[in-house]
CSV table of C-alpha atoms in Angstrom, one decimal:
chain,number,residue,atom,x,y,z
A,208,MET,CA,115.1,72.3,124.4
A,209,ARG,CA,111.3,72.0,123.6
A,210,LEU,CA,109.0,72.3,126.6
A,211,LEU,CA,105.5,71.6,126.7
A,212,LEU,CA,103.6,73.8,129.3
A,213,VAL,CA,100.1,72.5,130.0
A,214,GLU,CA,98.3,75.0,132.3
A,215,ASP,CA,94.9,76.7,132.3
A,216,ASP,CA,95.6,79.5,134.5
A,217,LEU,CA,96.7,82.2,131.9
A,218,ALA,CA,98.2,84.6,134.8
A,219,GLN,CA,100.5,81.7,135.7
A,220,VAL,CA,101.4,81.1,132.0
A,221,ALA,CA,102.1,84.9,131.4
A,222,ALA,CA,104.6,84.7,134.5
A,223,LEU,CA,106.3,81.6,133.6
A,224,LEU,CA,106.9,81.9,129.7
A,225,PRO,CA,109.5,84.8,129.9
A,226,ALA,CA,111.7,83.0,132.5
A,227,LEU,CA,111.4,79.6,130.6
A,228,LYS,CA,112.3,81.4,127.4
A,229,ALA,CA,115.2,83.1,129.1
A,230,ALA,CA,116.5,79.8,130.5
A,231,GLY,CA,116.7,78.5,126.9
A,232,PHE,CA,113.6,76.6,126.6
A,233,ALA,CA,111.4,76.7,123.4
A,234,VAL,CA,108.0,76.8,124.9
A,235,ASP,CA,104.6,75.5,123.5
A,236,HIS,CA,101.4,76.1,125.6
A,237,ALA,CA,98.1,74.2,125.9
A,238,ALA,CA,95.3,75.4,128.1
A,239,ASP,CA,93.3,72.2,128.6
A,240,GLY,CA,94.0,68.5,128.8
A,241,ILE,CA,92.9,67.4,125.4
A,242,GLY,CA,95.1,70.1,123.6
A,243,GLY,CA,98.0,69.0,126.0
A,244,GLU,CA,97.6,65.4,125.2
A,245,GLN,CA,97.4,66.0,121.6
A,246,LEU,CA,100.6,67.9,121.4
A,247,GLY,CA,102.6,65.4,123.6
A,248,ASP,CA,101.4,62.6,121.2
A,249,THR,CA,102.5,64.2,118.1
A,250,GLU,CA,105.6,66.7,119.1
A,251,PRO,CA,109.1,65.7,120.4
A,252,TYR,CA,109.3,67.5,123.6
A,253,ASP,CA,112.2,67.1,125.8
A,254,VAL,CA,110.1,67.9,129.2
A,255,VAL,CA,106.6,68.7,130.1
A,256,VAL,CA,105.2,70.8,133.0
A,257,LEU,CA,101.7,69.5,133.5
A,258,ASP,CA,98.9,71.0,135.7
A,259,LEU,CA,96.7,68.3,137.2
A,260,GLY,CA,93.7,70.4,137.6
A,261,LEU,CA,92.9,70.8,133.7
A,262,PRO,CA,89.7,71.6,132.0
A,263,ARG,CA,88.4,69.2,129.4
A,264,ARG,CA,90.6,66.3,130.5
A,265,PRO,CA,92.3,66.0,134.0
A,266,GLY,CA,96.1,66.0,134.0
A,267,LEU,CA,96.3,62.6,135.5
A,268,GLU,CA,94.4,61.0,132.6
A,269,VAL,CA,96.9,62.8,130.3
A,270,LEU,CA,99.7,61.5,132.1
A,271,ARG,CA,98.3,58.0,132.3
A,272,HIS,CA,97.6,58.1,128.5
A,273,TRP,CA,101.1,59.2,127.5
A,274,ARG,CA,102.7,56.4,129.8
A,275,ALA,CA,100.1,53.8,128.4
A,276,GLN,CA,101.4,54.8,124.8
A,277,GLY,CA,104.9,54.2,125.9
A,278,ARG,CA,105.8,58.1,125.9
A,279,ASP,CA,108.7,58.3,128.3
A,280,LEU,CA,109.4,62.1,128.1
A,281,PRO,CA,110.0,63.7,131.5
A,282,VAL,CA,107.0,65.2,133.3
A,283,LEU,CA,106.9,67.5,136.2
A,284,VAL,CA,103.4,67.8,137.6
A,285,LEU,CA,102.0,71.1,139.3
A,286,THR,CA,99.8,70.3,142.4
A,287,ALA,CA,97.9,72.4,145.1
A,288,ARG,CA,100.2,73.3,147.9
A,289,ASP,CA,98.4,71.0,150.5
A,290,ALA,CA,97.2,68.2,148.3
A,291,TRP,CA,99.4,65.5,149.1
A,292,HIS,CA,97.2,62.9,147.6
A,293,GLU,CA,97.5,64.7,144.2
A,294,ARG,CA,101.5,64.4,144.4
A,295,VAL,CA,101.1,60.6,145.2
A,296,ASP,CA,98.7,60.0,142.5
A,297,GLY,CA,100.9,61.9,140.0
A,298,LEU,CA,103.9,59.9,140.9
A,299,LYS,CA,101.9,56.5,140.6
A,300,ALA,CA,100.7,57.7,137.3
A,301,GLY,CA,104.4,58.2,136.0
A,302,ALA,CA,105.3,61.6,137.0
A,303,ASP,CA,109.0,62.2,137.3
A,304,ASP,CA,108.7,65.2,139.7
A,305,TYR,CA,106.1,67.3,141.2
A,306,LEU,CA,105.9,71.0,142.5
A,307,GLY,CA,103.2,72.5,144.8
A,308,LYS,CA,101.6,76.0,144.0
A,309,PRO,CA,102.4,78.5,144.5
A,310,PHE,CA,106.0,78.0,143.8
A,311,HIS,CA,109.2,80.2,142.9
A,312,VAL,CA,110.2,80.0,139.3
A,313,GLU,CA,113.8,79.4,140.1
A,314,GLU,CA,112.7,76.3,141.9
A,315,LEU,CA,110.9,75.2,138.9
A,316,LEU,CA,113.8,75.9,136.4
A,317,ALA,CA,116.2,74.0,138.9
A,318,ARG,CA,113.8,71.0,138.8
A,319,LEU,CA,113.5,71.1,135.1
A,320,ASN,CA,117.1,71.2,134.6
A,321,ALA,CA,117.5,68.3,137.0
A,322,LEU,CA,114.9,66.2,135.0
A,323,THR,CA,116.5,67.0,131.6
A,324,ARG,CA,120.1,66.0,133.0
A,325,ARG,CA,118.6,62.5,134.2
A,326,ALA,CA,117.0,62.1,130.7
A,327,ALA,CA,120.4,62.5,129.0
A,328,PRO,CA,122.6,60.3,131.4
A,329,ALA,CA,125.6,60.3,129.1
A,330,ALA,CA,125.8,64.0,129.5
A,331,GLY,CA,126.4,63.8,133.3
A,332,ARG,CA,125.6,66.8,135.6
A,333,THR,CA,127.9,69.1,133.5
A,334,LEU,CA,127.1,69.4,129.9
A,335,ALA,CA,130.5,68.9,128.4
A,336,VAL,CA,132.2,67.2,125.5
A,337,ASP,CA,135.9,67.2,124.8
A,338,GLY,CA,136.8,70.7,125.8
A,339,LEU,CA,133.6,72.2,125.1
A,340,SER,CA,131.4,73.2,128.2
A,341,LEU,CA,128.0,74.8,128.3
A,342,ASP,CA,127.5,77.3,131.0
A,343,GLU,CA,123.8,76.9,131.5
A,344,ASP,CA,123.4,79.6,134.2
A,345,GLY,CA,125.5,82.2,132.3
A,346,GLN,CA,124.2,81.1,128.8
A,347,GLN,CA,127.8,80.9,127.4
A,348,VAL,CA,130.0,78.2,125.9
A,349,VAL,CA,133.5,77.9,127.6
A,350,LEU,CA,136.3,76.5,125.5
A,351,GLU,CA,139.2,74.2,126.4
A,352,ASP,CA,141.6,77.1,127.0
A,353,GLY,CA,139.0,78.9,129.4
A,354,ARG,CA,137.7,81.4,126.9
A,355,ALA,CA,133.9,82.1,127.1
A,356,HIS,CA,131.7,83.1,124.4
A,357,PRO,CA,128.2,84.5,125.2
A,358,LEU,CA,125.3,82.7,123.2
A,359,THR,CA,121.9,84.0,122.0
A,360,GLY,CA,118.8,82.0,122.9
A,361,THR,CA,118.8,80.0,119.8
A,362,GLU,CA,122.4,79.4,119.9
A,363,PHE,CA,122.2,78.2,123.2
A,364,ARG,CA,119.2,75.8,122.5
A,365,LEU,CA,121.0,74.6,119.3
A,366,LEU,CA,124.4,74.0,120.9
A,367,ARG,CA,122.8,72.3,124.0
A,368,TYR,CA,120.9,70.0,121.7
A,369,LEU,CA,124.3,69.1,119.7
A,370,LEU,CA,126.2,68.6,123.0
A,371,ARG,CA,123.5,66.1,124.3
A,372,ASN,CA,123.9,64.2,121.1
A,373,PRO,CA,127.7,63.9,120.3
A,374,GLU,CA,128.8,62.0,117.2
A,375,ARG,CA,125.2,61.7,116.3
A,376,ILE,CA,123.7,62.8,112.8
A,377,LEU,CA,121.1,65.3,113.3
A,378,SER,CA,118.9,66.3,110.4
A,379,LYS,CA,117.8,70.1,109.9
A,380,THR,CA,114.2,69.0,110.7
A,381,GLN,CA,115.3,67.5,114.1
A,382,LEU,CA,117.2,70.6,114.9
A,383,MET,CA,114.4,72.9,114.1
A,384,GLU,CA,111.9,70.6,116.2
A,385,HIS,CA,114.2,71.0,119.3
A,386,VAL,CA,115.2,74.5,118.8
A,387,TYR,CA,111.9,76.4,117.9
A,388,ASP,CA,108.4,76.2,119.4
A,389,LEU,CA,105.3,75.9,117.4
A,390,ASP,CA,104.5,79.6,117.0
A,391,ALA,CA,107.9,80.0,115.1
A,392,GLU,CA,108.0,79.9,111.3
A,393,PRO,CA,111.9,78.9,110.9
A,394,SER,CA,113.5,77.9,107.5
A,395,SER,CA,116.4,75.2,107.0
A,396,ASN,CA,118.4,78.3,106.2
A,397,LEU,CA,118.2,79.7,109.6
A,398,ILE,CA,119.8,76.5,110.9
A,399,GLU,CA,122.6,76.9,108.5
A,400,VAL,CA,123.1,80.6,109.7
A,401,TYR,CA,123.2,79.6,113.5
A,402,ILE,CA,125.6,76.5,112.7
A,403,ARG,CA,127.8,78.9,111.1
A,404,ARG,CA,127.5,81.3,114.2
A,405,LEU,CA,128.4,78.4,116.5
A,406,ARG,CA,131.5,77.4,114.3
A,407,GLU,CA,132.9,80.9,114.7
A,408,LYS,CA,132.6,80.5,118.6
A,409,ILE,CA,133.7,76.8,119.1
A,410,GLY,CA,135.7,76.2,116.0
A,411,ARG,CA,134.9,75.0,112.5
A,412,ASP,CA,136.1,71.6,112.9
A,413,ARG,CA,133.8,70.8,115.7
A,414,ILE,CA,130.5,70.7,113.9
A,415,GLU,CA,130.6,68.4,110.7
A,416,THR,CA,128.2,68.8,107.7
A,417,LEU,CA,127.0,65.6,106.3
A,418,ARG,CA,125.5,66.6,102.8
A,419,GLY,CA,121.9,65.4,102.4
A,420,GLN,CA,121.9,64.1,106.1
A,421,GLY,CA,122.5,67.0,108.6
A,422,TYR,CA,125.0,67.9,111.1
A,423,ARG,CA,127.3,66.2,113.7
A,424,LEU,CA,129.2,67.5,116.7
A,425,LYS,CA,132.4,65.7,116.5
A,426,ARG,CA,134.5,64.7,119.6
A,427,ARG,CA,138.3,65.2,119.5
């Protein structure tokens, strides 16, 4: 899934990026409030990590702007450890969760996974559709007969998005927006390659091609 990280502490960003990408997120980064606000306005993110102490525009103003525009994307705000008033202000402004600095990356990932599960209630706590289960910790797909197949980072993000949208027709553009970050330069042919790889692992009949429209994960 696509994640927007709005954080001006570049050392913090350098520490978080590898862990976020390893966990299956396609990450875009903004180092100030104005850049983060613009990205949140224009790109289809699945979740946002927003620092409140940003240059150029405070994180609270960014969050209030998104909510005023009807942007209901899940937002986790980062606050100073002892700044309880920041946590209260963030929640009042529309934050879905908060985390005080310093924090362990494992807790951040757990909170992000909880947020994205709540944002897709149909998927429930276990991301599974008719015999297909996604093991997010092991980054693998488990079939109905118990066989498990490891997934690359791109395969994992692609299958996770398909599983969150069963029976929904997803265009190549939609898939690329949710699988790749802004720095990548994917082509629609790459989506075809990864769809073929997923079919080899989960069965050719599970992902349907609709000519001129896109792809659909089929239920049994």
